[in-house]
Short mmCIF file of C-alpha atoms and ligand atoms in Angstrom, two decimals:
data_model
loop_
_atom_site.label_atom_id
_atom_site.label_comp_id
_atom_site.label_asym_id
_atom_site.label_seq_id
_atom_site.Cartn_x
_atom_site.Cartn_y
_atom_site.Cartn_z
CA MET A 1 0.00 0.00 0.00
CA THR A 2 1.49 3.37 -0.98
CA ARG A 3 1.78 5.88 1.83
CA LEU A 4 -0.36 9.01 1.69
CA LYS A 5 1.29 12.42 1.34
CA PRO A 6 0.97 14.51 4.57
CA THR A 7 -1.38 16.92 2.75
CA LYS A 8 -3.75 14.05 2.01
CA TYR A 9 -3.72 13.14 5.72
CA LYS A 10 -4.80 16.71 6.47
CA GLU A 11 -7.74 16.24 4.07
CA LEU A 12 -8.62 12.87 5.65
CA GLU A 13 -8.40 14.39 9.13
CA ALA A 14 -10.75 17.23 8.13
CA GLU A 15 -13.29 14.72 6.80
CA LEU A 16 -13.02 12.58 9.94
CA ILE A 17 -13.55 15.65 12.13
CA ALA A 18 -16.63 16.56 10.09
CA ALA A 19 -17.95 13.03 10.67
CA LEU A 20 -17.01 12.51 14.35
CA THR A 21 -16.12 15.97 15.81
CA ALA A 22 -12.58 17.16 16.56
CA GLN A 23 -12.58 15.81 20.12
CA TYR A 24 -12.44 12.22 18.84
CA VAL A 25 -9.87 12.62 16.08
CA LEU A 26 -6.33 12.88 17.48
CA SER A 27 -3.26 13.96 15.56
CA SER A 28 -0.86 15.73 17.93
CA VAL A 29 2.52 14.06 18.46
CA VAL A 30 1.81 13.66 22.17
CA ASP A 31 -1.63 12.06 21.62
CA LEU A 32 -0.36 9.71 18.92
CA ALA A 33 2.55 8.54 21.11
CA VAL A 34 0.06 7.03 23.59
CA TYR A 35 -0.89 4.50 20.89
CA GLU A 36 2.64 3.59 19.74
CA CYS A 37 2.43 -0.05 20.86
CA ASP A 38 0.38 -2.60 22.75
CA GLY A 39 1.60 -4.81 25.63
CA GLU A 40 4.34 -6.16 23.34
CA SER A 41 6.69 -3.22 23.64
CA MET A 42 9.40 -4.49 21.29
CA ASP A 43 7.41 -3.31 18.26
CA VAL A 44 6.77 0.42 18.30
CA ALA A 45 5.11 2.44 15.50
CA ILE A 46 3.22 5.73 15.65
CA PRO A 47 -0.13 5.90 13.80
CA ASP A 48 -0.92 8.95 11.63
CA LEU A 49 -4.33 9.51 13.22
CA VAL A 50 -6.23 8.10 16.20
CA VAL A 51 -10.02 7.96 15.96
CA LEU A 52 -12.42 7.15 18.81
CA PRO A 53 -15.89 6.21 17.51
CA SER A 54 -18.95 5.84 19.75
CA SER A 55 -21.23 3.73 17.54
CA THR A 56 -21.36 1.24 14.68
CA GLU A 57 -22.37 4.14 12.40
CA ASP A 58 -19.23 6.09 13.44
CA VAL A 59 -17.09 3.05 12.61
CA GLN A 60 -18.85 2.80 9.26
CA LYS A 61 -18.00 6.44 8.46
CA VAL A 62 -14.35 5.85 9.37
CA MET A 63 -14.14 2.75 7.15
CA GLN A 64 -15.77 4.58 4.23
CA LEU A 65 -13.16 7.34 4.52
CA ALA A 66 -10.30 4.88 4.97
CA ASN A 67 -11.48 3.24 1.77
CA LYS A 68 -11.67 6.52 -0.08
CA TYR A 69 -8.07 7.42 0.89
CA LYS A 70 -6.84 3.78 0.94
CA VAL A 71 -5.21 4.11 4.36
CA PRO A 72 -4.58 1.23 6.78
CA VAL A 73 -6.91 0.86 9.78
CA THR A 74 -5.70 -0.90 12.91
CA ALA A 75 -8.45 -1.62 15.43
CA ARG A 76 -7.56 -1.24 19.09
CA GLY A 77 -9.31 -2.18 22.30
CA ALA A 78 -7.41 -1.66 25.55
CA GLY A 79 -4.02 -2.27 23.91
CA THR A 80 -3.11 -5.13 26.26
CA GLY A 81 -2.34 -7.51 23.38
CA LEU A 82 0.98 -9.32 23.59
CA SER A 83 1.75 -9.89 19.89
CA GLY A 84 1.83 -6.33 18.54
CA GLY A 85 -1.65 -6.77 17.01
CA ALA A 86 -2.91 -3.28 17.86
CA THR A 87 0.32 -1.54 16.85
CA ALA A 88 -0.17 0.42 13.62
CA ILE A 89 2.99 -0.84 11.95
CA MET A 90 2.01 0.69 8.57
CA GLY A 91 0.76 3.93 10.12
CA GLY A 92 -2.70 5.09 9.06
CA ILE A 93 -5.67 5.17 11.42
CA CYS A 94 -5.63 3.59 14.87
CA LEU A 95 -9.33 2.94 15.55
CA VAL A 96 -9.85 2.83 19.32
CA LEU A 97 -13.13 1.18 20.39
CA THR A 98 -13.07 1.80 24.15
CA ARG A 99 -15.82 4.46 24.06
CA MET A 100 -18.20 1.72 22.90
CA SER A 101 -18.47 0.10 26.31
CA LYS A 102 -22.19 -0.51 26.96
CA VAL A 103 -23.68 -3.80 28.14
CA MET A 104 -26.86 -3.51 26.07
CA ALA A 105 -28.74 -6.52 27.48
CA VAL A 106 -28.31 -9.52 29.74
CA ASP A 107 -30.76 -12.31 28.90
CA ALA A 108 -30.89 -14.54 31.98
CA ASP A 109 -33.33 -16.98 30.35
CA GLU A 110 -31.32 -17.53 27.18
CA PHE A 111 -27.91 -17.18 28.90
CA TYR A 112 -26.32 -14.47 26.77
CA ALA A 113 -25.24 -10.84 26.95
CA HIS A 114 -25.42 -8.35 24.08
CA VAL A 115 -22.56 -5.86 24.42
CA GLN A 116 -20.63 -3.18 22.60
CA VAL A 117 -17.10 -4.43 21.95
CA GLY A 118 -15.24 -1.81 24.00
CA VAL A 119 -16.66 -3.16 27.25
CA THR A 120 -14.07 -4.83 29.47
CA ASN A 121 -14.18 -8.59 29.92
CA VAL A 122 -14.80 -8.30 33.65
CA ALA A 123 -17.67 -5.80 33.23
CA VAL A 124 -19.67 -8.43 31.32
CA SER A 125 -19.44 -10.87 34.24
CA GLN A 126 -20.22 -8.06 36.69
CA ALA A 127 -23.37 -7.21 34.71
CA ALA A 128 -24.44 -10.87 34.71
CA ALA A 129 -23.59 -11.51 38.38
CA LYS A 130 -27.07 -10.68 39.74
CA HIS A 131 -28.36 -13.69 37.76
CA SER A 132 -25.48 -15.89 39.04
CA LEU A 133 -24.17 -16.01 35.47
CA TYR A 134 -20.76 -15.06 34.07
CA PHE A 135 -18.63 -14.90 30.90
CA ALA A 136 -16.17 -17.80 31.19
CA PRO A 137 -13.02 -16.68 29.28
CA ASP A 138 -10.84 -15.02 31.93
CA PRO A 139 -7.58 -13.62 30.56
CA SER A 140 -5.37 -12.32 33.38
CA SER A 141 -5.86 -8.92 31.74
CA GLN A 142 -9.65 -9.17 32.21
CA ILE A 143 -10.03 -5.96 34.22
CA ALA A 144 -8.67 -4.00 31.24
CA SER A 145 -8.94 -6.01 28.04
CA THR A 146 -12.05 -5.55 25.90
CA ILE A 147 -14.49 -8.08 24.46
CA GLY A 148 -13.49 -6.86 20.97
CA GLY A 149 -9.82 -7.57 21.70
CA ASN A 150 -10.73 -10.94 23.26
CA ILE A 151 -12.70 -11.87 20.13
CA ALA A 152 -10.00 -10.68 17.73
CA GLU A 153 -7.29 -12.63 19.60
CA ASN A 154 -9.47 -15.63 20.55
CA ALA A 155 -8.34 -14.98 24.12
CA GLY A 156 -8.15 -17.69 26.73
CA GLY A 157 -7.31 -17.68 30.40
CA ALA A 158 -6.78 -19.84 33.42
CA HIS A 159 -10.13 -21.60 32.99
CA THR A 160 -9.79 -22.42 29.27
CA LEU A 161 -9.06 -26.05 30.15
CA LYS A 162 -12.69 -26.69 31.05
CA TYR A 163 -14.63 -23.77 29.57
CA GLY A 164 -12.82 -23.19 26.28
CA LEU A 165 -11.42 -20.15 24.50
CA THR A 166 -13.38 -17.06 23.43
CA THR A 167 -14.50 -18.85 20.26
CA ASN A 168 -16.41 -21.37 22.38
CA ASN A 169 -18.23 -18.53 24.16
CA VAL A 170 -19.21 -16.12 21.36
CA LEU A 171 -22.58 -16.48 19.63
CA GLY A 172 -22.51 -13.57 17.20
CA VAL A 173 -20.68 -10.43 16.11
CA LYS A 174 -21.82 -7.23 14.39
CA VAL A 175 -19.05 -6.22 12.00
CA VAL A 176 -18.16 -3.24 9.83
CA LEU A 177 -16.38 -4.60 6.77
CA ALA A 178 -13.44 -2.97 4.98
CA ASN A 179 -15.76 -1.32 2.42
CA GLY A 180 -17.95 0.16 5.18
CA ASP A 181 -20.80 -2.34 4.89
CA ILE A 182 -22.38 -3.44 8.17
CA THR A 183 -23.12 -7.14 8.63
CA THR A 184 -23.88 -9.60 11.44
CA PHE A 185 -22.37 -13.06 11.78
CA GLY A 186 -24.44 -15.32 14.06
CA GLY A 187 -26.47 -13.47 16.71
CA ALA A 188 -28.10 -14.30 20.01
CA VAL A 189 -27.99 -17.89 18.76
CA ARG A 190 -24.86 -19.11 16.97
CA ASP A 191 -25.67 -20.29 13.43
CA SER A 192 -25.49 -24.02 13.01
CA LEU A 193 -25.96 -23.88 9.23
CA GLY A 194 -23.75 -22.60 6.45
CA LEU A 195 -20.17 -21.42 6.75
CA ASP A 196 -19.21 -20.69 10.36
CA LEU A 197 -18.43 -16.99 9.90
CA VAL A 198 -18.32 -16.36 13.65
CA GLY A 199 -15.61 -19.01 13.76
CA VAL A 200 -13.76 -17.27 10.92
CA PHE A 201 -14.04 -13.88 12.62
CA VAL A 202 -12.91 -14.95 16.11
CA GLY A 203 -9.10 -14.92 16.09
CA SER A 204 -8.88 -12.86 12.87
CA GLU A 205 -6.95 -10.09 14.68
CA GLY A 206 -8.71 -7.16 13.04
CA THR A 207 -7.96 -8.36 9.49
CA ILE A 208 -11.51 -9.28 8.37
CA GLY A 209 -13.60 -6.46 9.78
CA ILE A 210 -14.15 -4.25 12.81
CA ALA A 211 -16.40 -5.82 15.44
CA THR A 212 -18.74 -3.27 17.02
CA GLU A 213 -21.20 -5.44 18.98
CA ALA A 214 -21.16 -9.03 20.23
CA TRP A 215 -23.49 -11.61 21.67
CA VAL A 216 -21.56 -13.68 24.24
CA ARG A 217 -22.54 -16.85 26.06
CA LEU A 218 -23.09 -16.65 29.82
CA ILE A 219 -22.87 -19.70 32.04
CA PRO A 220 -24.15 -20.36 35.56
CA ARG A 221 -21.73 -20.17 38.48
CA ALA A 222 -20.79 -23.66 39.66
CA GLN A 223 -22.39 -24.82 42.94
CA ALA A 224 -19.05 -25.77 44.43
CA VAL A 225 -15.46 -24.59 43.83
CA GLU A 226 -12.31 -26.00 45.43
CA THR A 227 -8.90 -24.39 44.90
CA MET A 228 -5.62 -26.06 45.79
CA LEU A 229 -2.08 -24.68 45.98
CA ALA A 230 0.68 -27.32 45.79
CA TYR A 231 4.47 -27.01 45.78
CA PHE A 232 6.83 -29.38 43.94
CA PRO A 233 10.56 -30.06 44.16
CA SER A 234 10.77 -29.97 40.33
CA VAL A 235 8.76 -28.74 37.34
CA GLU A 236 8.96 -32.29 36.01
CA LYS A 237 7.09 -33.70 39.02
CA GLY A 238 4.49 -30.95 38.84
CA GLY A 239 3.99 -31.68 35.13
CA GLN A 240 3.57 -35.40 35.84
CA ALA A 241 0.92 -34.62 38.46
CA VAL A 242 -0.96 -32.48 35.89
CA SER A 243 -1.03 -35.34 33.35
CA ASP A 244 -2.01 -37.82 36.07
CA ILE A 245 -5.02 -35.73 37.21
CA VAL A 246 -6.42 -35.71 33.66
CA ALA A 247 -5.59 -39.41 33.21
CA HIS A 248 -7.73 -40.08 36.31
CA GLY A 249 -10.75 -38.57 34.53
CA VAL A 250 -10.83 -35.22 36.35
CA ILE A 251 -11.03 -32.12 34.11
CA PRO A 252 -10.24 -29.28 36.50
CA ALA A 253 -11.51 -25.81 35.70
CA ALA A 254 -7.87 -24.67 35.82
CA MET A 255 -4.34 -26.05 36.30
CA GLU A 256 -1.74 -23.29 36.42
CA MET A 257 1.97 -23.43 37.23
CA ILE A 258 4.73 -20.92 37.89
CA ASP A 259 8.45 -21.66 38.31
CA LYS A 260 10.77 -20.79 41.19
CA LEU A 261 12.05 -17.53 39.69
CA THR A 262 8.49 -16.25 39.22
CA LEU A 263 7.37 -17.55 42.63
CA ASN A 264 10.15 -15.64 44.37
CA CYS A 265 9.38 -12.45 42.44
CA VAL A 266 5.70 -12.70 43.40
CA GLU A 267 6.67 -13.28 47.04
CA ASP A 268 9.07 -10.30 46.98
CA SER A 269 6.25 -8.14 45.61
CA LEU A 270 3.21 -9.34 47.53
CA SER A 271 4.41 -11.24 50.63
CA LEU A 272 1.74 -13.92 50.26
CA GLY A 273 3.68 -16.43 52.39
CA LEU A 274 4.65 -18.66 49.42
CA ASN A 275 7.16 -21.49 49.95
CA ARG A 276 10.40 -20.15 48.42
CA GLN A 277 12.09 -23.57 48.52
CA ALA A 278 9.79 -25.05 45.88
CA GLU A 279 10.88 -25.33 42.23
CA ALA A 280 7.27 -25.15 41.00
CA LEU A 281 3.94 -23.92 42.31
CA LEU A 282 0.79 -25.56 40.94
CA ILE A 283 -2.76 -24.23 41.31
CA VAL A 284 -5.58 -26.68 40.63
CA GLU A 285 -9.20 -25.50 40.70
CA ILE A 286 -12.09 -27.94 40.42
CA ASP A 287 -15.74 -26.94 40.20
CA GLY A 288 -19.15 -28.48 39.58
CA PRO A 289 -22.24 -29.72 41.45
CA ASN A 290 -21.95 -30.21 45.22
CA ALA A 291 -22.40 -33.94 44.75
CA GLY A 292 -19.12 -35.30 43.42
CA ILE A 293 -16.76 -32.44 44.26
CA ALA A 294 -15.37 -34.25 47.34
CA THR A 295 -14.43 -37.28 45.21
CA GLU A 296 -12.66 -35.09 42.66
CA ARG A 297 -10.82 -33.30 45.44
CA GLU A 298 -9.59 -36.63 46.79
CA THR A 299 -8.40 -37.75 43.32
CA VAL A 300 -6.51 -34.49 42.76
CA GLU A 301 -4.85 -34.75 46.15
CA GLN A 302 -3.81 -38.37 45.57
CA CYS A 303 -2.31 -37.44 42.19
CA VAL A 304 -0.21 -34.55 43.50
CA ARG A 305 0.98 -36.57 46.51
CA ALA A 306 1.94 -39.47 44.21
CA HIS A 307 4.35 -37.12 42.42
CA GLY A 308 6.28 -35.89 45.43
CA CYS A 309 4.32 -32.75 46.24
CA MET A 310 6.02 -30.92 49.15
CA GLU A 311 3.00 -29.12 50.62
CA ILE A 312 -0.71 -28.66 49.86
CA THR A 313 -3.16 -25.94 50.86
CA TRP A 314 -6.88 -25.98 49.96
CA ALA A 315 -8.56 -22.58 50.09
CA SER A 316 -10.91 -22.53 53.07
CA ASP A 317 -12.80 -19.39 51.99
CA GLU A 318 -13.09 -16.83 49.19
CA LYS A 319 -10.37 -14.65 50.72
CA GLN A 320 -7.84 -17.48 50.64
CA ARG A 321 -8.94 -18.46 47.10
CA ALA A 322 -8.33 -14.88 45.93
CA SER A 323 -4.91 -14.90 47.58
CA ILE A 324 -3.96 -18.17 45.82
CA TRP A 325 -5.03 -16.73 42.46
CA LYS A 326 -3.11 -13.53 43.16
CA ALA A 327 0.12 -15.57 43.04
CA ARG A 328 -0.67 -16.52 39.43
CA LYS A 329 -2.49 -13.45 38.12
CA MET A 330 0.09 -10.94 39.36
CA SER A 331 3.09 -12.95 38.19
CA PHE A 332 3.90 -10.98 34.99
CA GLY A 333 3.67 -7.69 36.86
CA ALA A 334 5.97 -9.01 39.61
CA LEU A 335 8.62 -9.94 37.02
CA GLY A 336 9.05 -6.21 36.37
CA ARG A 337 11.33 -6.30 39.45
CA LEU A 338 13.95 -8.19 37.44
CA ALA A 339 14.21 -6.19 34.21
CA PRO A 340 12.67 -3.12 32.58
CA HIS A 341 11.13 -5.19 29.77
CA GLY A 342 9.56 -8.62 29.56
CA TYR A 343 8.79 -10.47 26.32
CA VAL A 344 6.02 -12.98 27.05
CA LEU A 345 5.85 -15.93 24.63
CA ASP A 346 2.74 -18.05 24.09
CA GLY A 347 3.81 -21.43 22.72
CA VAL A 348 1.70 -24.57 22.98
CA ILE A 349 2.98 -28.10 23.48
CA PRO A 350 1.27 -31.43 24.16
CA ARG A 351 0.65 -31.56 27.94
CA SER A 352 2.82 -34.69 28.27
CA LYS A 353 5.88 -32.80 26.88
CA LEU A 354 5.85 -30.15 29.64
CA SER A 355 9.08 -31.08 31.39
CA GLU A 356 10.94 -31.70 28.10
CA ALA A 357 9.91 -28.25 26.89
CA ILE A 358 10.84 -26.54 30.16
CA ASN A 359 14.29 -28.16 30.15
CA GLU A 360 14.85 -27.05 26.56
CA ILE A 361 13.76 -23.49 27.36
CA ALA A 362 16.39 -23.39 30.13
CA VAL A 363 19.08 -24.59 27.68
CA ILE A 364 18.04 -21.99 25.08
CA GLY A 365 18.05 -19.22 27.71
CA LYS A 366 21.54 -20.21 28.84
CA ARG A 367 22.87 -20.34 25.28
CA HIS A 368 21.64 -16.79 24.61
CA GLU A 369 22.37 -15.52 28.14
CA VAL A 370 18.74 -14.47 28.56
CA LEU A 371 16.97 -14.73 31.92
CA ILE A 372 13.68 -16.59 31.42
CA ALA A 373 10.84 -16.93 33.95
CA ASN A 374 8.10 -19.47 33.27
CA VAL A 375 4.36 -19.19 33.78
CA TYR A 376 2.19 -21.92 32.27
CA HIS A 377 -1.43 -22.86 31.72
CA ALA A 378 -0.16 -26.37 32.53
CA GLY A 379 -3.51 -28.07 31.96
CA ASP A 380 -3.61 -27.22 28.27
CA GLY A 381 0.12 -27.15 27.57
CA ASN A 382 0.15 -23.39 26.97
CA LEU A 383 3.55 -22.01 27.97
CA HIS A 384 4.32 -18.36 28.73
CA PRO A 385 8.11 -18.11 29.05
CA CYS A 386 8.87 -14.47 29.90
CA LEU A 387 12.22 -13.32 28.49
CA LEU A 388 13.57 -10.49 30.64
CA PHE A 389 15.63 -7.74 29.02
CA ASN A 390 16.34 -4.07 28.50
CA ARG A 391 15.03 -2.68 25.20
CA ASP A 392 17.85 -0.12 25.09
CA ASN A 393 20.48 -2.88 24.93
CA GLU A 394 20.48 -3.93 21.26
CA GLU A 395 22.66 -6.99 21.75
CA GLN A 396 20.29 -8.21 24.47
CA VAL A 397 17.26 -7.60 22.24
CA LYS A 398 18.93 -9.58 19.45
CA GLN A 399 19.54 -12.53 21.79
CA VAL A 400 15.95 -12.32 23.09
CA LEU A 401 14.61 -12.47 19.52
CA LEU A 402 16.83 -15.42 18.63
CA ALA A 403 15.91 -17.28 21.84
CA SER A 404 12.18 -16.64 21.36
CA LYS A 405 12.33 -17.94 17.78
CA GLU A 406 14.05 -21.12 18.95
CA ILE A 407 11.52 -21.62 21.76
CA LEU A 408 8.49 -21.26 19.49
CA GLU A 409 9.99 -23.53 16.84
CA MET A 410 10.73 -26.09 19.56
CA CYS A 411 7.00 -25.96 20.53
CA VAL A 412 6.00 -26.72 16.93
CA ARG A 413 8.61 -29.51 16.73
CA LEU A 414 7.21 -31.11 19.89
CA GLY A 415 3.77 -31.32 18.25
CA GLY A 416 2.38 -28.00 19.47
CA THR A 417 1.97 -24.60 17.86
CA LEU A 418 2.98 -20.92 17.87
CA SER A 419 0.17 -19.44 19.95
CA GLY A 420 -2.43 -20.60 22.42
CA GLU A 421 -4.20 -17.30 23.06
CA HIS A 422 -2.10 -14.19 22.35
CA GLY A 423 -2.37 -14.37 18.55
CA ILE A 424 0.24 -13.92 15.83
CA GLY A 425 0.19 -10.14 15.32
CA VAL A 426 3.48 -8.82 13.95
CA GLU A 427 5.41 -10.79 16.55
CA LYS A 428 5.14 -14.26 15.04
CA ILE A 429 4.17 -13.49 11.44
CA GLY A 430 7.64 -14.48 10.28
CA GLN A 431 7.18 -17.92 11.80
CA MET A 432 3.79 -18.76 10.30
CA SER A 433 5.50 -20.71 7.53
CA PHE A 434 7.13 -22.88 10.21
CA ALA A 435 3.70 -23.93 11.52
CA PHE A 436 1.66 -23.93 8.27
CA ALA A 437 2.19 -25.31 4.77
CA GLU A 438 2.20 -22.80 1.90
CA ALA A 439 -1.18 -24.17 0.72
CA ASP A 440 -2.71 -23.39 4.14
CA LEU A 441 -1.27 -19.87 4.09
CA ASP A 442 -2.61 -19.38 0.56
CA ALA A 443 -6.10 -20.38 1.73
CA MET A 444 -5.83 -17.81 4.56
CA ARG A 445 -4.70 -15.10 2.09
CA THR A 446 -7.62 -15.90 -0.23
CA LEU A 447 -10.11 -15.72 2.64
CA ARG A 448 -8.66 -12.48 3.96
CA SER A 449 -8.68 -10.76 0.57
CA ALA A 450 -12.29 -11.88 -0.04
CA PHE A 451 -13.23 -9.62 2.90
CA ASP A 452 -10.59 -6.95 2.31
CA PRO A 453 -9.20 -6.93 -1.26
CA ASP A 454 -7.08 -3.79 -0.68
CA LEU A 455 -5.59 -5.12 2.60
CA ILE A 456 -6.64 -2.01 4.49
CA LEU A 457 -7.41 -3.83 7.73
CA ASN A 458 -4.40 -4.35 9.99
CA PRO A 459 -1.87 -4.98 7.22
CA GLY A 460 1.34 -6.77 8.19
CA LYS A 461 -0.43 -8.91 10.80
CA LEU A 462 -1.43 -12.56 11.16
CA VAL A 463 -1.22 -13.76 7.54
CA PRO A 464 2.22 -13.34 5.97
CA THR A 465 2.62 -11.90 2.50
CA PRO A 466 5.83 -12.64 0.60
CA LYS A 467 7.20 -9.31 1.95
CA SER A 468 5.98 -9.48 5.56
CA CYS A 469 9.41 -9.07 7.16
CA GLY A 470 9.96 -5.33 6.97
CA GLU A 471 7.15 -5.14 4.40
CA SER A 472 7.22 -2.11 2.11
CA GLY A 473 5.37 0.75 3.76
CA ALA A 474 6.04 -0.59 7.24
CA ARG A 475 7.46 1.63 9.95
CA PRO A 476 11.04 0.58 10.82
CA LEU A 477 10.62 -1.94 13.64
CA LEU A 478 13.39 -2.94 16.01
CA ARG A 479 12.87 -6.65 15.22
CA HIS A 480 13.31 -5.99 11.49
CA ARG A 481 16.41 -3.85 12.00
CA LEU A 482 17.96 -6.64 14.04
CA SER A 483 16.89 -9.04 11.26
CA ALA A 484 15.29 -11.66 13.41
CA CYS A 485 12.11 -12.21 11.38
C1 LIG B 501 -0.73 -8.71 32.12
C2 LIG B 501 -1.39 -9.36 30.93
C3 LIG B 501 -1.97 -10.60 31.07
C4 LIG B 501 -2.58 -11.22 29.97
N1 LIG B 501 -3.17 -12.43 30.15
C5 LIG B 501 -3.80 -13.02 29.11
C6 LIG B 501 -4.43 -14.28 29.28
O1 LIG B 501 -4.46 -14.86 30.37
N2 LIG B 501 -5.04 -14.83 28.20
C7 LIG B 501 -5.06 -14.21 26.98
O2 LIG B 501 -5.63 -14.75 26.03
N3 LIG B 501 -4.44 -13.01 26.79
C8 LIG B 501 -3.83 -12.41 27.81
N4 LIG B 501 -3.21 -11.20 27.63
C9 LIG B 501 -3.20 -10.59 26.28
C10 LIG B 501 -4.35 -9.61 25.98
O3 LIG B 501 -4.87 -9.07 27.17
C11 LIG B 501 -5.45 -10.28 25.16
O4 LIG B 501 -4.95 -10.63 23.88
C12 LIG B 501 -6.71 -9.43 24.98
O5 LIG B 501 -7.67 -10.20 24.31
C13 LIG B 501 -6.45 -8.14 24.20
O6 LIG B 501 -7.59 -7.31 24.38
P1 LIG B 501 -7.44 -5.73 24.14
O7 LIG B 501 -8.77 -5.12 24.32
O8 LIG B 501 -6.37 -5.17 24.97
O9 LIG B 501 -7.05 -5.73 22.59
P2 LIG B 501 -5.90 -4.93 21.85
O10 LIG B 501 -4.57 -5.30 22.40
O11 LIG B 501 -6.23 -3.50 21.78
O12 LIG B 501 -6.04 -5.56 20.38
C14 LIG B 501 -5.74 -6.92 20.17
C15 LIG B 501 -6.05 -7.29 18.71
O13 LIG B 501 -7.44 -7.21 18.50
C16 LIG B 501 -7.74 -6.35 17.41
N5 LIG B 501 -9.00 -5.71 17.79
C17 LIG B 501 -9.27 -5.06 18.94
N6 LIG B 501 -10.55 -4.67 18.96
C18 LIG B 501 -11.10 -5.09 17.80
C19 LIG B 501 -12.39 -4.99 17.22
N7 LIG B 501 -13.38 -4.37 17.86
N8 LIG B 501 -12.60 -5.52 16.00
C20 LIG B 501 -11.61 -6.15 15.33
N9 LIG B 501 -10.37 -6.27 15.83
C21 LIG B 501 -10.13 -5.76 17.04
C22 LIG B 501 -6.55 -5.44 17.30
O14 LIG B 501 -6.39 -4.93 15.98
C23 LIG B 501 -5.42 -6.38 17.67
O15 LIG B 501 -5.05 -7.15 16.56
C24 LIG B 501 -2.58 -10.57 28.70
C25 LIG B 501 -2.01 -9.30 28.57
C26 LIG B 501 -1.41 -8.70 29.66
C27 LIG B 501 -0.79 -7.34 29.48
#
């Protein structure tokens, strides 16, 4: 896509202001800098304009103008993404949807909520709480991240093991297409006939259309919840316990692990009374009807004890449960004590390969002299190694990029894949050909261009083009300069 001359941007800005008022069209250097990246701070690029719509009709006007001027549009929710998805790497318009934050309806009979996409994940569950219902996907970022961002990234969370990813919990989406047309995929009931366009849209990272409203599934709160904290003398033993619990027929709502480095950082930050001697901390949460929960609890306890667990605590009340979860949910924040920047990976491996993968991550970290802390959704083999570094140290950044590439390729080699929940964005676009055959990538390109023939929507993300690494028109990214794509 050829870049617009600055004078043309002035014309576009004037038309956007006429459509949305000046207050919601930002162009000053200071305002634009706020939107230079998402939670993946390696990739930084300033958009040319930031636009904050308040309705589907506003979004439609923006897309019509983007089409007229052929400028890229990068949708943005809260900007908590961890793969550079909301970073406007080709410039153009950054379309921020956080003003569209209404919960329009909660239907307690049909178990769904109808929301605008800028609403936060947690606000949906709060709105449904008076009916004892909630929205199951629970990314650790849920107090900030938006439903639109969750849909675009197919977000998961600690409870994905039992309740699925966002795609399993979305019934319909209202979308503004690249040409400005408004359409609805699914609705209050997910279509069971025809092509599954909701399925196509969820996880499309802003490349197929801009979601403006969504119908999301609500589920009833379980009658009983039991949460256990267990410490292990090695990650290997913790991993074996995880496999054993599933092999015994128990599907916990969540099984989450953190390693010793992370555990100690959390303890330094929050003083929760964690056991610093342990090599791994495992959280297992089971839930379901009152009848049967005691048996599951017994099975879980037997499994962890059989694998050399050092100490077990079951939460005795909500306060203790919240404190156990704090150890996991605050872990990335706590790692900020060790380095100014953290690069969180999102590889997936078969659950049974957990200890093999962890050992290999340690070897890779050592080879590149990169400090790596590990946080895992152990139950579904979703690893989040966090590579700690300083972005101002170019040699360190280079080693971090090389190590991260090796780790993700190792995940694919072990039978897993490049991402469990954070998406591809710009971060992993260079590695898509490692996980997919050229024919698969061609099918994705064909599908994408059927919706967006001019590639206006989030160019340079998710689906690689032959020029994706430092693609023409792209802002100069650190990762491209250090040639690690
Ligand atoms: C501390 C921390 C913890 C996290 N924990 C988790 C976790 O447990 N599980 C998990 O899955 N993720 C996690 N994440 C990553 C992130 O929060 C999720 O990817 C989340 O879904 C992003 O939502 P957002 O509103 O911030 O989207 P953004 O980051 O703003 O955007 C993400 C992508 O969605 C696109 N997009 C946004 N809105 C729309 C829309 N309306 N229409 C079309 N495209 C759109 C953007 O273009 C971009 O590609 C975590 C992030 C942080 C910082």
